[in-house]
Coordinates of C-alpha atoms in Angstrom, one line a residue:
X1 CA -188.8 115.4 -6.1
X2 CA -185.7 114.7 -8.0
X3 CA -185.5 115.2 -11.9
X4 CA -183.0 114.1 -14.6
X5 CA -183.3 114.7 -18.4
X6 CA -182.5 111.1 -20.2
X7 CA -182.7 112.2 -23.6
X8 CA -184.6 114.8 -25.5
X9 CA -187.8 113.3 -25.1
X10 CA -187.5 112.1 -21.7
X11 CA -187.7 113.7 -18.5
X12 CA -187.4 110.5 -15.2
X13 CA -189.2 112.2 -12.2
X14 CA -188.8 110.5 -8.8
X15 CA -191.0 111.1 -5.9
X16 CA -189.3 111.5 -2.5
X17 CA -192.0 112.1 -0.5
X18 CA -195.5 112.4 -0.7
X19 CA -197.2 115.6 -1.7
X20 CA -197.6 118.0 -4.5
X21 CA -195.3 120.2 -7.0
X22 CA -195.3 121.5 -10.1
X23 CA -193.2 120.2 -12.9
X24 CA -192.7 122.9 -15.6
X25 CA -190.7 122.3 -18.7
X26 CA -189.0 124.9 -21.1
X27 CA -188.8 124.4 -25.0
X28 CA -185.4 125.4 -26.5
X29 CA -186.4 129.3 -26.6
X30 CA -187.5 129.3 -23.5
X31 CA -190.9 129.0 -24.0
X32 CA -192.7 127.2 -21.7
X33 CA -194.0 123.6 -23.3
X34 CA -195.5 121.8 -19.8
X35 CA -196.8 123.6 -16.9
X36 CA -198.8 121.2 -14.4
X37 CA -198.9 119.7 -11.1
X38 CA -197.6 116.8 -10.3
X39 CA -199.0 114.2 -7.2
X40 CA -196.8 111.3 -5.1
X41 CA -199.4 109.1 -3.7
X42 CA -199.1 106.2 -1.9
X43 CA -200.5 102.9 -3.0
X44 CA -202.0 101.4 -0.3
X45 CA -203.9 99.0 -2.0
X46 CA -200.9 97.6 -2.7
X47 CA -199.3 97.7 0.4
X48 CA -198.9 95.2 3.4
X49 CA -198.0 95.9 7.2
X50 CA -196.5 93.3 9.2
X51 CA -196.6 94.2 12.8
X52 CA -194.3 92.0 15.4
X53 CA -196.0 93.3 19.0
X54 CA -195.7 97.0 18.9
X55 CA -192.9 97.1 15.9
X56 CA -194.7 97.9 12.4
X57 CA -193.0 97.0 8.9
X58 CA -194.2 98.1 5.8
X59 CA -194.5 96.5 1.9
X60 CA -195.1 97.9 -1.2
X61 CA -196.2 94.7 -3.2
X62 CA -196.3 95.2 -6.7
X63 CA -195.6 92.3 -8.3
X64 CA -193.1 91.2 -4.9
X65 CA -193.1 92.8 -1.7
X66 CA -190.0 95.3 -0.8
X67 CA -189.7 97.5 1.8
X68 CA -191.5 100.9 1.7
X69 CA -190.2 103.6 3.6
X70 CA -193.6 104.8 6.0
X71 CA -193.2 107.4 8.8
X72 CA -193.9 105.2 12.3
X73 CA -192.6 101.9 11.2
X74 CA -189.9 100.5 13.8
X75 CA -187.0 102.3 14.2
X76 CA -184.3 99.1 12.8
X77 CA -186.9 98.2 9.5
X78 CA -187.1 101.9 8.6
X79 CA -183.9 102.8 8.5
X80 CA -183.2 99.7 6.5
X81 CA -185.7 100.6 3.8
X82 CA -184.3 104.4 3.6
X83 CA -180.3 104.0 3.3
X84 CA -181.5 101.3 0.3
X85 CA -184.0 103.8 -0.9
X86 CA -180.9 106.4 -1.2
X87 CA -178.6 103.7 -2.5
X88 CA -181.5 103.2 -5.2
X89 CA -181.5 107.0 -5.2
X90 CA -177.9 107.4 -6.0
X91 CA -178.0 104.5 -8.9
X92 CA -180.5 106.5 -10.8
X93 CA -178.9 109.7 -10.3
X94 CA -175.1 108.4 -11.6
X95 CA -177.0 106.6 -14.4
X96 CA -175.8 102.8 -13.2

């Protein structure tokens, strides 16, 4: 998971991978004001596999289809999807 504070009201969470974690949040005294879990899913309802003989690609479709980076797609397509999913990455964490 990968956090940033936006404002005082606003904590962004990103998934990385799927799985649980906690998320706990401190008030300005140090108190604690959040303490709960937090679960990345994926939504395979959502989702569509294209599969070219033996080479798999996978879509997240929600409202267009992008790529979605998924353990045992082809070798080329997932590499693809995961140097844009850390370019994405790397917007949200410089703020652009």
């Amino acid at each position: 998971y990968k956090s940033r504070v936006h404002d005082s009201e606003t904590l962004v969470l990103t998934g990385r991978s799927y799985g649980v974690t906690n998320v706990v949040v401190l008030g300005p005294a140090g108190d604690v004001v959040l303490d709960d879990d937090v679960t990345v899913t994926s939504r395979e309802d959502r989702s569509v596999r294209i599969y070219r003989q033996a080479a798999r690609s996978t879509f997240s479709c929600s409202p267009r289809c992008e790529p979605k980076v998924t353990v045992g797609d082809e070798d080329d397509n997932f590499s693809r999807a995961l140097a844009q999913f850390k370019s994405h990455e790397g917007m949200i964490t410089t703020g652009q």
